[in-house]
PDB file of C-alpha atoms and ligand atoms in Angstrom:
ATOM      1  CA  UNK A   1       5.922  24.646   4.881  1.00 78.00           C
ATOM      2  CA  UNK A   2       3.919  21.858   3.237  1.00 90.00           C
ATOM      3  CA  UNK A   3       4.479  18.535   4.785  1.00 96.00           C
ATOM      4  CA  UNK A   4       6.353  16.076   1.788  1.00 98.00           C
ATOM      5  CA  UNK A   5       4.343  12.754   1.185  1.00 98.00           C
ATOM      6  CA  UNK A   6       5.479   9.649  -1.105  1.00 98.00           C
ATOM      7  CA  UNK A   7       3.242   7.617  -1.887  1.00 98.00           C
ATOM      8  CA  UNK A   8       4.631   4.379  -4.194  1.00 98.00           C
ATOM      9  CA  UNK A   9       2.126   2.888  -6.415  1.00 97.00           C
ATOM     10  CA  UNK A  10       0.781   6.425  -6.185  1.00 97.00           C
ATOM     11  CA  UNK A  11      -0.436   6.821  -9.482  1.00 96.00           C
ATOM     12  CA  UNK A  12      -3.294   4.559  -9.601  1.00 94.00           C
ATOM     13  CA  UNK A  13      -5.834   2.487  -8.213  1.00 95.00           C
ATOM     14  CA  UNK A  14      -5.822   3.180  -4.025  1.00 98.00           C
ATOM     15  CA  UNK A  15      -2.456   4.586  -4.279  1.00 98.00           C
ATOM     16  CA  UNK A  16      -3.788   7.264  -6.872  1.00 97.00           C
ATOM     17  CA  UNK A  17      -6.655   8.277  -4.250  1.00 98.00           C
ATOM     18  CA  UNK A  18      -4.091   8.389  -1.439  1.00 98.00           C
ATOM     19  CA  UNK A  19      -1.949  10.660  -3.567  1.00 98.00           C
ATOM     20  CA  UNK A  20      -5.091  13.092  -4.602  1.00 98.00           C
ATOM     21  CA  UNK A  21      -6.623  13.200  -0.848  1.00 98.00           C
ATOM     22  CA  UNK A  22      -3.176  13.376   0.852  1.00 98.00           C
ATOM     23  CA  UNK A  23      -2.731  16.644  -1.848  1.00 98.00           C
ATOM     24  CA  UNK A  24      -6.187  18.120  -1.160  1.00 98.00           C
ATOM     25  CA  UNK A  25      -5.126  18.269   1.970  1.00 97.00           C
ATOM     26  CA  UNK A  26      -1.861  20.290   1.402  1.00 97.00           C
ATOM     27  CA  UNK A  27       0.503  17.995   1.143  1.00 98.00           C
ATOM     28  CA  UNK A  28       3.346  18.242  -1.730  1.00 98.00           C
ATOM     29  CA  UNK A  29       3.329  14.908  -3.276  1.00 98.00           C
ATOM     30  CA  UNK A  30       5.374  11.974  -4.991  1.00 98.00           C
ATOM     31  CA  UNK A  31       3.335   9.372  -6.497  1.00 98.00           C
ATOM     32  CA  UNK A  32       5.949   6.544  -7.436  1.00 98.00           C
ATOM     33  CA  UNK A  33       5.020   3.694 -10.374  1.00 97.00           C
ATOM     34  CA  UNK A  34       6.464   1.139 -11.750  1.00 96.00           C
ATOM     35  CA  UNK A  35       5.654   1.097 -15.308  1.00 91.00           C
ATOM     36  CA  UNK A  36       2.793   2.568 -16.849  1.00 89.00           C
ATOM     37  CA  UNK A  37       4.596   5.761 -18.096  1.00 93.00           C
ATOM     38  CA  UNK A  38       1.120   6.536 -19.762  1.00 92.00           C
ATOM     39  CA  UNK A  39      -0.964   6.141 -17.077  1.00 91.00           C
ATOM     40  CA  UNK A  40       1.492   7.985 -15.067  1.00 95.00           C
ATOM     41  CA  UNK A  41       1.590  11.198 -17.712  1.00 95.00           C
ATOM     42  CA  UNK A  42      -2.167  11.228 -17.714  1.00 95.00           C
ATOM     43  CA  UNK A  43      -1.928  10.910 -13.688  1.00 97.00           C
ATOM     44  CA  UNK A  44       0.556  14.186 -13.502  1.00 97.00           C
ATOM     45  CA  UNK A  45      -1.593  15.968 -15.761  1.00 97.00           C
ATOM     46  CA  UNK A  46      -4.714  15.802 -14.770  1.00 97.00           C
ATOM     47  CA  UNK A  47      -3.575  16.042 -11.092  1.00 98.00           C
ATOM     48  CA  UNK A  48      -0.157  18.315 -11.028  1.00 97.00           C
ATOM     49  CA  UNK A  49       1.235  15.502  -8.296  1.00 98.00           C
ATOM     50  CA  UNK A  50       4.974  14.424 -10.016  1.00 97.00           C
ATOM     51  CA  UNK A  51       5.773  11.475 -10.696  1.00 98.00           C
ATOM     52  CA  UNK A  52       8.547   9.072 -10.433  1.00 98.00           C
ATOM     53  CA  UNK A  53       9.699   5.956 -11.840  1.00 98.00           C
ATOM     54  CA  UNK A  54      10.954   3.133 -10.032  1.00 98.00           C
ATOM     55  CA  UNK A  55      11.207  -0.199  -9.488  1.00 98.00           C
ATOM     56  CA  UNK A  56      10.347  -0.445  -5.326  1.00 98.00           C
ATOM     57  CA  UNK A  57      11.571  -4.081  -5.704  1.00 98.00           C
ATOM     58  CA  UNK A  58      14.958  -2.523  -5.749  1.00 98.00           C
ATOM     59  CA  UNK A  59      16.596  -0.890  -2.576  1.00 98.00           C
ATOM     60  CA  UNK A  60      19.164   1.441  -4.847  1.00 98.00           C
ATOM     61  CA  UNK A  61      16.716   2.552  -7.234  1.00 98.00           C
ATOM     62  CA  UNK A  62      14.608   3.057  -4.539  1.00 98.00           C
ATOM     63  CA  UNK A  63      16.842   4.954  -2.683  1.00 98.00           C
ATOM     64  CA  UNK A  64      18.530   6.911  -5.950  1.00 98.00           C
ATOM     65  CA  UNK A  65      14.569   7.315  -5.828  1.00 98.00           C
ATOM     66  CA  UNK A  66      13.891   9.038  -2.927  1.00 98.00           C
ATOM     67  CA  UNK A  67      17.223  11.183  -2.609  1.00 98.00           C
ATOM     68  CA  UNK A  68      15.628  12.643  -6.027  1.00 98.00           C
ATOM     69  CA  UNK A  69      12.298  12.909  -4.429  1.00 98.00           C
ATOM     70  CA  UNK A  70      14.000  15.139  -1.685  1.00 98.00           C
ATOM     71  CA  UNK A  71      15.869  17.246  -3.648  1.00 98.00           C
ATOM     72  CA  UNK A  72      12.808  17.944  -5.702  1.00 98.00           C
ATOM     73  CA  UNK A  73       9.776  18.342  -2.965  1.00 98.00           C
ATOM     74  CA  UNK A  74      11.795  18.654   0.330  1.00 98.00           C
ATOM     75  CA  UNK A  75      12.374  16.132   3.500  1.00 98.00           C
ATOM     76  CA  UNK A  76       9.948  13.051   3.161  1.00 98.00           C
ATOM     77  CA  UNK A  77       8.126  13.117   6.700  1.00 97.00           C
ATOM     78  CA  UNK A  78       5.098  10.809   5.374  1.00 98.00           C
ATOM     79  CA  UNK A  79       5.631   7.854   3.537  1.00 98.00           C
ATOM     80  CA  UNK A  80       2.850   5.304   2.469  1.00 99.00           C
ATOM     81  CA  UNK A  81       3.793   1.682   1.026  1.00 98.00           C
ATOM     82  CA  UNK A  82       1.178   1.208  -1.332  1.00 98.00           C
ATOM     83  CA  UNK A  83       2.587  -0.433  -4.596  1.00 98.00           C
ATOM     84  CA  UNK A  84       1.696  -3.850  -4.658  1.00 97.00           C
ATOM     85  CA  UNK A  85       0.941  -6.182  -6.421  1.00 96.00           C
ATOM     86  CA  UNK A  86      -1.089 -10.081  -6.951  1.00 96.00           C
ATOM     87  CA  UNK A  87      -0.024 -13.166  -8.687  1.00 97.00           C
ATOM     88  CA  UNK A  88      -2.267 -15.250  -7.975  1.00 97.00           C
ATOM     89  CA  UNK A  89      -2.605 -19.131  -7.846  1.00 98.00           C
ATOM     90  CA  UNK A  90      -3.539 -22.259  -5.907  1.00 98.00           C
ATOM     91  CA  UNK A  91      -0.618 -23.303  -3.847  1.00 98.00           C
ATOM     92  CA  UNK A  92       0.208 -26.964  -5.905  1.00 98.00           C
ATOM     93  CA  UNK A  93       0.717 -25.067  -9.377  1.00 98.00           C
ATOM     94  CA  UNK A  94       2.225 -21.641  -7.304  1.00 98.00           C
ATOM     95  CA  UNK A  95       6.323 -21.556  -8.918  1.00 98.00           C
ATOM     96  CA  UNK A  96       8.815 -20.200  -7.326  1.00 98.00           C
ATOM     97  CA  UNK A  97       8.672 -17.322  -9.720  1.00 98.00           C
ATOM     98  CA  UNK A  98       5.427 -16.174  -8.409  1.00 98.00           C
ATOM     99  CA  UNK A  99       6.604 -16.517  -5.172  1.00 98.00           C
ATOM    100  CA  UNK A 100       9.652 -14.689  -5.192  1.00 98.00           C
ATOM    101  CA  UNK A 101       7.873 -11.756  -7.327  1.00 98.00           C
ATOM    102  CA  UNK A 102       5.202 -10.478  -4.851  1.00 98.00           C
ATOM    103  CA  UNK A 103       7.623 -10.954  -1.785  1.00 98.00           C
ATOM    104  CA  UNK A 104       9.848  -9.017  -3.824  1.00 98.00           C
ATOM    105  CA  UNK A 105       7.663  -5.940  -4.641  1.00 98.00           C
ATOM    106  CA  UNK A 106       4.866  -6.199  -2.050  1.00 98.00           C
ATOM    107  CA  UNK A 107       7.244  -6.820   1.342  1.00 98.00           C
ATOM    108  CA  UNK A 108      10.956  -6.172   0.337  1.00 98.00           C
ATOM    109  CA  UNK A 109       9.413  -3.513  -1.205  1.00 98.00           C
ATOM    110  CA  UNK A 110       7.935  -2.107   2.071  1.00 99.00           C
ATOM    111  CA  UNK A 111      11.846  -2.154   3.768  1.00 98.00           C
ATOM    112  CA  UNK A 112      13.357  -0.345   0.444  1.00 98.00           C
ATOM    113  CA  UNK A 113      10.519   2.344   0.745  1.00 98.00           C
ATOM    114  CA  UNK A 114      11.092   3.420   4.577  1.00 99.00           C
ATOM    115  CA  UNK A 115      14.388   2.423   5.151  1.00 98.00           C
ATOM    116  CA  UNK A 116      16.265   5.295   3.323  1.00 98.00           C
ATOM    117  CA  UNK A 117      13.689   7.636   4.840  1.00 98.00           C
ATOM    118  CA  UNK A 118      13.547   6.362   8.237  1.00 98.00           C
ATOM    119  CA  UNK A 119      17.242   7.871   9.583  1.00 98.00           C
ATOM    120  CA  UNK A 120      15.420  11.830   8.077  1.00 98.00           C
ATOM    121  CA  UNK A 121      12.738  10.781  10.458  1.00 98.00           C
ATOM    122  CA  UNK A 122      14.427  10.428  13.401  1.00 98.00           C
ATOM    123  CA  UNK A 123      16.477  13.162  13.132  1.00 98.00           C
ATOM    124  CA  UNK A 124      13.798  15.322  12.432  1.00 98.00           C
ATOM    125  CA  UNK A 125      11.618  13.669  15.574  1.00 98.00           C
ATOM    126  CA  UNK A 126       8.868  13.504  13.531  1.00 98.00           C
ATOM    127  CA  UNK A 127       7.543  11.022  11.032  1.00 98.00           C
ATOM    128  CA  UNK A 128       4.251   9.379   9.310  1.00 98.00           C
ATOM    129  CA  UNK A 129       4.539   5.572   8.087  1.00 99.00           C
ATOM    130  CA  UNK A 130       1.523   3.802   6.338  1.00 99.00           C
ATOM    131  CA  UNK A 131       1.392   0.517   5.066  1.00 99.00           C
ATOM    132  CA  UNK A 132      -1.361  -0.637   2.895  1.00 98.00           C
ATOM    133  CA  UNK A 133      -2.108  -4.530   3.853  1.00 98.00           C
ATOM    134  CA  UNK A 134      -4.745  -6.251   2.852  1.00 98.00           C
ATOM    135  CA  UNK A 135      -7.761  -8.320   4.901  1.00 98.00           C
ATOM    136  CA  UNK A 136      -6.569 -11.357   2.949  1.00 98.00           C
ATOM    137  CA  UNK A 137      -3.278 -10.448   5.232  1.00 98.00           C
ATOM    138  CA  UNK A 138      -5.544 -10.994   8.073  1.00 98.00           C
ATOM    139  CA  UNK A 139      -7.306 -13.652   7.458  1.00 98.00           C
ATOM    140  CA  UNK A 140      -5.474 -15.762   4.496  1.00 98.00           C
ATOM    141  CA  UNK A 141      -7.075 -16.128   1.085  1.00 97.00           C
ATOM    142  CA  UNK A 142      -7.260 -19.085  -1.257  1.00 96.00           C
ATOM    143  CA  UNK A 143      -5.332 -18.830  -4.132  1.00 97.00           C
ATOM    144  CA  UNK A 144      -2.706 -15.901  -2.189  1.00 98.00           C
ATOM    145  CA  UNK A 145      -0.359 -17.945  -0.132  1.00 98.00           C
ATOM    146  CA  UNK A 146       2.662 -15.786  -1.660  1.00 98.00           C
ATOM    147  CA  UNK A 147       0.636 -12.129  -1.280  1.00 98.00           C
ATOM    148  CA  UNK A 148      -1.084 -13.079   2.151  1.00 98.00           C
ATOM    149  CA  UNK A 149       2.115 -14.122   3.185  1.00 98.00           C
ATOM    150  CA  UNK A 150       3.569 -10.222   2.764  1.00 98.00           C
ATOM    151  CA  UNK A 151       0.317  -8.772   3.539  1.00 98.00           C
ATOM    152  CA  UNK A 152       0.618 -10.334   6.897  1.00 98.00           C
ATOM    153  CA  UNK A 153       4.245  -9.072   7.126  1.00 98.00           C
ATOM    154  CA  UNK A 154       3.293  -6.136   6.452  1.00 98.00           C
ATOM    155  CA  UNK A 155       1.192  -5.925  10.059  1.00 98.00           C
ATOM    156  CA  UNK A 156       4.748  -7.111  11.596  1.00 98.00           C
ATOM    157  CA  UNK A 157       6.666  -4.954  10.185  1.00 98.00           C
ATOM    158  CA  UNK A 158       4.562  -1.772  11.286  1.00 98.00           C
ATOM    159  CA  UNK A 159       4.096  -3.634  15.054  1.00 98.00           C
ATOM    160  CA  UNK A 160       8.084  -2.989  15.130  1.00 98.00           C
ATOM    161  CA  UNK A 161       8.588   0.308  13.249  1.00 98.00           C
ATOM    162  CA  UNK A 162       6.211   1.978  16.180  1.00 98.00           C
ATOM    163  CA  UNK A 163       8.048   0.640  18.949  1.00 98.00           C
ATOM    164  CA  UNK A 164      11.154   1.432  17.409  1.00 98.00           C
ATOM    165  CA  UNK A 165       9.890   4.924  16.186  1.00 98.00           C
ATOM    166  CA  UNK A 166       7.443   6.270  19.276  1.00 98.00           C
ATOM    167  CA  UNK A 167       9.983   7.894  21.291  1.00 98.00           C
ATOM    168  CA  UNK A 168      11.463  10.071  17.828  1.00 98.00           C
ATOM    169  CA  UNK A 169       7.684  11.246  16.953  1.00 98.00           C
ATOM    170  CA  UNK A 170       7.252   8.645  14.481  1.00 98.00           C
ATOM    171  CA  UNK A 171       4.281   6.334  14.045  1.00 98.00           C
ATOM    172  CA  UNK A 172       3.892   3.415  12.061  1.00 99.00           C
ATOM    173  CA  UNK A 173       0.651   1.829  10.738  1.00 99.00           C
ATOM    174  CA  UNK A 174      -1.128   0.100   8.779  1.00 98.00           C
ATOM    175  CA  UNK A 175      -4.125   0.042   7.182  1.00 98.00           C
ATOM    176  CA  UNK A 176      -6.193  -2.969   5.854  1.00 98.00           C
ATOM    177  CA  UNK A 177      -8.254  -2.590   3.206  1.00 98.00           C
ATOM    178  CA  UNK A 178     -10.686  -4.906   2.222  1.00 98.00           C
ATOM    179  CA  UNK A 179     -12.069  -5.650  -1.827  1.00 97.00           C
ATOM    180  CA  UNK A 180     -11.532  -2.726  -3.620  1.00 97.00           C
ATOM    181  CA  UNK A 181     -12.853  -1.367  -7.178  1.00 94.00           C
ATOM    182  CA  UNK A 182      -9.625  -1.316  -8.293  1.00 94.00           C
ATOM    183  CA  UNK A 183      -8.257  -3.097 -11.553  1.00 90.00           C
ATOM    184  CA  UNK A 184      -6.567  -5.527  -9.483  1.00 91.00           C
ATOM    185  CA  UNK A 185      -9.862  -6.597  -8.117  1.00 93.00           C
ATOM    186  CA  UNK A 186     -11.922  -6.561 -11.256  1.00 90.00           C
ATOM    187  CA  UNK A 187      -9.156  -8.737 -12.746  1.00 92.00           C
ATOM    188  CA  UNK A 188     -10.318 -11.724 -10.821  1.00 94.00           C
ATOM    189  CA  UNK A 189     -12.805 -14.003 -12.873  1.00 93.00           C
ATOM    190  CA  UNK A 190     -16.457 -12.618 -12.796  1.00 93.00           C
ATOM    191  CA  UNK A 191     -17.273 -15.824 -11.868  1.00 94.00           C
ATOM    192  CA  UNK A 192     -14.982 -16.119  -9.067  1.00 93.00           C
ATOM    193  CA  UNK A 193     -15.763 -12.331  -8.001  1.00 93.00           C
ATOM    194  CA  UNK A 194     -19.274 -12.619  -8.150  1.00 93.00           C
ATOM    195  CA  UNK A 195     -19.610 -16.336  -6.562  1.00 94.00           C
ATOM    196  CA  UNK A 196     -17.280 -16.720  -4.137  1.00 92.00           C
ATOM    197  CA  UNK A 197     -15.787 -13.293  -3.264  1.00 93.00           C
ATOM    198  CA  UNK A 198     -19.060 -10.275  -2.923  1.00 95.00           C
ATOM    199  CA  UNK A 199     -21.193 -12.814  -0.904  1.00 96.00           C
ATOM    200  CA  UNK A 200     -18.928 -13.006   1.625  1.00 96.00           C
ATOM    201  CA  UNK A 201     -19.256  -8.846   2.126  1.00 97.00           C
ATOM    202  CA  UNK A 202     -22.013  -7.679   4.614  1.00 98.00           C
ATOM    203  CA  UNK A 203     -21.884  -4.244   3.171  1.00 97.00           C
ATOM    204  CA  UNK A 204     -22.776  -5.865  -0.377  1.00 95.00           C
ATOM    205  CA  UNK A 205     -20.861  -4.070  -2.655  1.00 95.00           C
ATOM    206  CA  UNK A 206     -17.152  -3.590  -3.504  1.00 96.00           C
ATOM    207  CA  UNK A 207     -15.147  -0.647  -1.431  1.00 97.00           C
ATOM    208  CA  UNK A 208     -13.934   2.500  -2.954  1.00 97.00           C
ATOM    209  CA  UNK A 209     -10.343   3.508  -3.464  1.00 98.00           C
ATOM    210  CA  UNK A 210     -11.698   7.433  -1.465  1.00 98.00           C
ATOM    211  CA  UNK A 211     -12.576   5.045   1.531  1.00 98.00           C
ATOM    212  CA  UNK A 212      -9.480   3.577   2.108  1.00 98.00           C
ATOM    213  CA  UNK A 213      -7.739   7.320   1.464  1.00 98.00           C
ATOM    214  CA  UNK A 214      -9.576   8.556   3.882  1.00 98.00           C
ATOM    215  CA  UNK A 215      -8.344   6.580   6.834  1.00 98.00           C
ATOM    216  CA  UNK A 216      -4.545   6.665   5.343  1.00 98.00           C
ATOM    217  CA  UNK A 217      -4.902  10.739   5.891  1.00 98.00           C
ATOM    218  CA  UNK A 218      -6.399  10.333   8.864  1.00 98.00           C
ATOM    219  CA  UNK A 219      -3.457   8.062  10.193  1.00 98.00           C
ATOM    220  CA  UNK A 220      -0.897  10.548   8.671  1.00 98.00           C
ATOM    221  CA  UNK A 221      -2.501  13.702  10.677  1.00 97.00           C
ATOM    222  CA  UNK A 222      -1.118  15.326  13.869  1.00 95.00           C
ATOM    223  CA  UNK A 223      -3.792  14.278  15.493  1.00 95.00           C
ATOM    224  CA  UNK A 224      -3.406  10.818  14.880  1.00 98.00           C
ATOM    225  CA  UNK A 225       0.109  10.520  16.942  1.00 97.00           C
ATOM    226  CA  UNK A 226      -0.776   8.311  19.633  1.00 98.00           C
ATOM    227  CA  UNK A 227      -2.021   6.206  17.047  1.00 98.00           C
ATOM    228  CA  UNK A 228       0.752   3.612  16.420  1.00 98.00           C
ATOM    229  CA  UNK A 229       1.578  -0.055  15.458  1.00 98.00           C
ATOM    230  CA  UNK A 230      -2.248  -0.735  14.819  1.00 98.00           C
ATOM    231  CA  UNK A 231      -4.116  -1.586  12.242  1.00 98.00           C
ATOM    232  CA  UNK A 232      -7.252   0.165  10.164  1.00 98.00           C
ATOM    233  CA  UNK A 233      -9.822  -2.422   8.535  1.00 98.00           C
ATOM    234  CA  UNK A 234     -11.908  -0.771   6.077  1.00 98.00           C
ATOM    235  CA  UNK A 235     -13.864  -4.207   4.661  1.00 98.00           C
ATOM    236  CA  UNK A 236     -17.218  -3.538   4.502  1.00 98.00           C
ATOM    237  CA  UNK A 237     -17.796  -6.135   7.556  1.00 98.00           C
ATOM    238  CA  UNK A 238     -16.071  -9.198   5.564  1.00 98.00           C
ATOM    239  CA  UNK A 239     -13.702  -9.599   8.788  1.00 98.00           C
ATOM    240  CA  UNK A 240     -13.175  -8.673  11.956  1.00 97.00           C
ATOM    241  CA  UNK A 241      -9.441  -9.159  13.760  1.00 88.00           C
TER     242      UNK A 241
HETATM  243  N1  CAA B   1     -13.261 -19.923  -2.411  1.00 82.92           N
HETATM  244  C1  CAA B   1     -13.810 -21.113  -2.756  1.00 82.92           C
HETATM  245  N2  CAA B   1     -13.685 -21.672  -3.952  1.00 82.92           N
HETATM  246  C2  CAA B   1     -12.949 -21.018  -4.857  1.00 82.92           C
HETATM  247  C3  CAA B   1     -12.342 -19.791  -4.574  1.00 82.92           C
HETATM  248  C4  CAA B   1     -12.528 -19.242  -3.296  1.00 82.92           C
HETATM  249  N3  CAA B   1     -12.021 -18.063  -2.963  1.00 82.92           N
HETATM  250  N4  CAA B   1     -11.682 -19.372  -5.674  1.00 82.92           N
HETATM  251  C5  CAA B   1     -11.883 -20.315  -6.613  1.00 82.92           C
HETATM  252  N5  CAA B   1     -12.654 -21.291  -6.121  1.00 82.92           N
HETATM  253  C6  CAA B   1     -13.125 -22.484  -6.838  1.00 82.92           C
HETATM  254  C7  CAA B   1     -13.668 -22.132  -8.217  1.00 82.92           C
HETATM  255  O1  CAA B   1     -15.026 -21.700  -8.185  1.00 82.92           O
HETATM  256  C8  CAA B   1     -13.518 -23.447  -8.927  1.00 82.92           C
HETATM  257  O2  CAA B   1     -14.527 -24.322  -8.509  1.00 82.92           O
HETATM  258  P1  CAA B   1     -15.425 -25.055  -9.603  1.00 82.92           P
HETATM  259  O3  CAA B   1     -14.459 -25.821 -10.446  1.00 82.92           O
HETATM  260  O4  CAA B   1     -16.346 -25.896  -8.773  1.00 82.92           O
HETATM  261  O5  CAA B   1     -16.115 -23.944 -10.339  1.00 82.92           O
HETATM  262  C9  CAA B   1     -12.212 -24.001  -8.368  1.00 82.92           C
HETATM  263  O6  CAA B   1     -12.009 -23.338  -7.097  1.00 82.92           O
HETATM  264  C10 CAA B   1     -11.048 -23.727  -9.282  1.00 82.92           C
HETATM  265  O7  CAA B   1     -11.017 -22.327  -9.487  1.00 82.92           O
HETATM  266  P2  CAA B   1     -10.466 -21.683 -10.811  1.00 82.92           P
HETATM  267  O8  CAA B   1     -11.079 -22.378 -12.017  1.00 82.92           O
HETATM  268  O9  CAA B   1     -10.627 -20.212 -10.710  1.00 82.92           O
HETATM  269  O10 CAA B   1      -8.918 -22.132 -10.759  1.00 82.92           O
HETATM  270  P3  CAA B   1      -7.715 -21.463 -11.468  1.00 82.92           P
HETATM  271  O11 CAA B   1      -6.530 -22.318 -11.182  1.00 82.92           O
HETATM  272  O12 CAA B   1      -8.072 -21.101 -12.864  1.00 82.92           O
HETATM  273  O13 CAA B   1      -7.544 -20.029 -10.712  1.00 82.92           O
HETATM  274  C11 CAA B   1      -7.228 -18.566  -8.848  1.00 82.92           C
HETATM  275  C12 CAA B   1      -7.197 -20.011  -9.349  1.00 82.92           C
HETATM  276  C13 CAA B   1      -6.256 -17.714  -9.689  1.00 82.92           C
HETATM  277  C14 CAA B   1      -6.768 -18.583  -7.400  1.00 82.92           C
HETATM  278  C15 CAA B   1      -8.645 -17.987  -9.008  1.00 82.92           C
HETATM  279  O14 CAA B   1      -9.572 -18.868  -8.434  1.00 82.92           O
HETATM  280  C16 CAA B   1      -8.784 -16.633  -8.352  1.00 82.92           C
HETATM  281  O15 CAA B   1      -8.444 -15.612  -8.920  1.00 82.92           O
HETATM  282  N6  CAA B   1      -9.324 -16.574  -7.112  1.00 82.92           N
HETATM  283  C17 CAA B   1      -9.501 -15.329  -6.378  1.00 82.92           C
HETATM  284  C18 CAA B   1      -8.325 -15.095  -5.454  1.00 82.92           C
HETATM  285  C19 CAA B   1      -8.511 -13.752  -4.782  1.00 82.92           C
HETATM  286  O16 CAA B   1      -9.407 -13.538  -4.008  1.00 82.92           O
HETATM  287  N7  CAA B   1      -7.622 -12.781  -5.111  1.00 82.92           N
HETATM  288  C20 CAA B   1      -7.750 -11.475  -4.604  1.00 82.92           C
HETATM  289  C21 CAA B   1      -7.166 -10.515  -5.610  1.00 82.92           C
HETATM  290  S1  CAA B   1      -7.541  -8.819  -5.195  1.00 82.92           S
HETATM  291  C22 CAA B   1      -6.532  -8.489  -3.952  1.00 82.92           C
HETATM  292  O17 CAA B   1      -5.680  -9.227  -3.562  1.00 82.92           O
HETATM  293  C23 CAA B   1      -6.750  -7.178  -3.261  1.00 82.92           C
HETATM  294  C24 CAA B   1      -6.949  -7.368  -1.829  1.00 82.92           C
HETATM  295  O18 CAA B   1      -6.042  -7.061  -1.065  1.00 82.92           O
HETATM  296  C25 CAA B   1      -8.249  -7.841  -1.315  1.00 82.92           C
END
């Protein structure tokens, strides 16, 4: 039987090349989002990979979530933590607002997305969890104090999950990606983009959302099982940890 992946923040940007490889490669898949219900149509149709709406911010709609996602695909035995998002801002004018909104989605959001399907996991001795961090997790980022903060977390979080997890089949990781071509990239200022952020990327260019895909598929594989608690960069050379 096909293997059951969720994939939050599935239906675009990374998460939408996650969902697409992770399918190509037989997976049945649930691409979550949180509010772009035409995005998300187009996304369905042009890909047959269901979506679902929800809030990941939210541990019962998450889990009211993911009890549907079961009853519709099957057991959940791979589960990435994608959706994320930036609200960006120097640190003096950052409110508490901006704060409280990225910790909410991008690392509460992380515990509402495994925790209902963590207990399946280990009953089931067998279980794939990927987080998608961020090198400004790794290495801080002007202007990100609130999403460095859970893209840092995020590396903690995954640290425990495998220790916790190993001995049940069930390995936690995360992977790092670097400056994407995503929207959420090409919504910095050109200015900013082009002056202070490619420069600082040997490879010269921006990454594609297929590159970081790749290594999330790789991670959820059998043969990636004594892979666990560690961490995929995938920066184009902009940092090494
Ligand atoms: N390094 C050095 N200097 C920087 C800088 C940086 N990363 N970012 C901005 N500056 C400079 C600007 O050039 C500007 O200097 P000048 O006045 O001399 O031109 C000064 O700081 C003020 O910058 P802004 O006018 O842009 O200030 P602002 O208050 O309007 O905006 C900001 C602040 C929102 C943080 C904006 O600078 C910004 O968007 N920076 C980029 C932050 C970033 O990298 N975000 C990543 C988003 S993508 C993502 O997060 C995905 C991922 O995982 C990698």
């Amino acid at each position: 039987m096909a293997r059951v992946a969720l994939v939050t923040g599935g239906s675009r940007g990374i998460g939408a090349a996650i969902s697409k490889k992770l399918q190509s490669e037989g997976y049945s898949v649930a691409a979550t989002y949180a509010g772009n219900d035409e995005a998300a149509a187009k996304f369905t149709e042009e890909t047959g990979i269901k979506t679902y709406k929800w809030d990941v911010g939210s541990y019962d709609d998450s889990a009211a979530g993911i009890a549907q996602v079961e009853a519709d695909l099957g057991n959940i035995d791979t589960v990435v933590a994608n959706a994320g998002i930036t609200w960006d801002g120097f640190f003096h004018k950052m409110t508490p607002e901006q704060w409280n909104k990225v910790i909410a989605t991008n690392l509460t959001g992380v515990f509402n997305t495994v925790r209902p399907v963590w207990p399946g996991m280990r009953e089931r001795k067998f279980g794939r969890v990927v987080v998608i961090s961020s090198v400004n997790g790794q290495k801080g980022q002007a202007g990100q104090v609130n999403y460095a903060a859970t893209k840092a977390g995020d590396i903690g979080i995954v640290r425990s999950l495998a220790q916790e997890g190993a001995r049940a089949g069930i390995t936690a990781n995360a992977v790092c990606p670097g400056y994407i071509g995503t929207e959420m990239v090409r919504s910095i200022d050109e200015d900013v983009l082009n002056k202070h952020i490619i420069p600082q990327i040997p490879a010269g260019r921006l990454g594609e959302p297929e590159e970081i895909a790749r290594c999330v598929a790789f991670l959820a594989s059998e043969d990636a099982g004594f892979i666990n608690g560690s961490t995929i960069s995938a920066n184009g050379a902009q940092f090494f940890s």
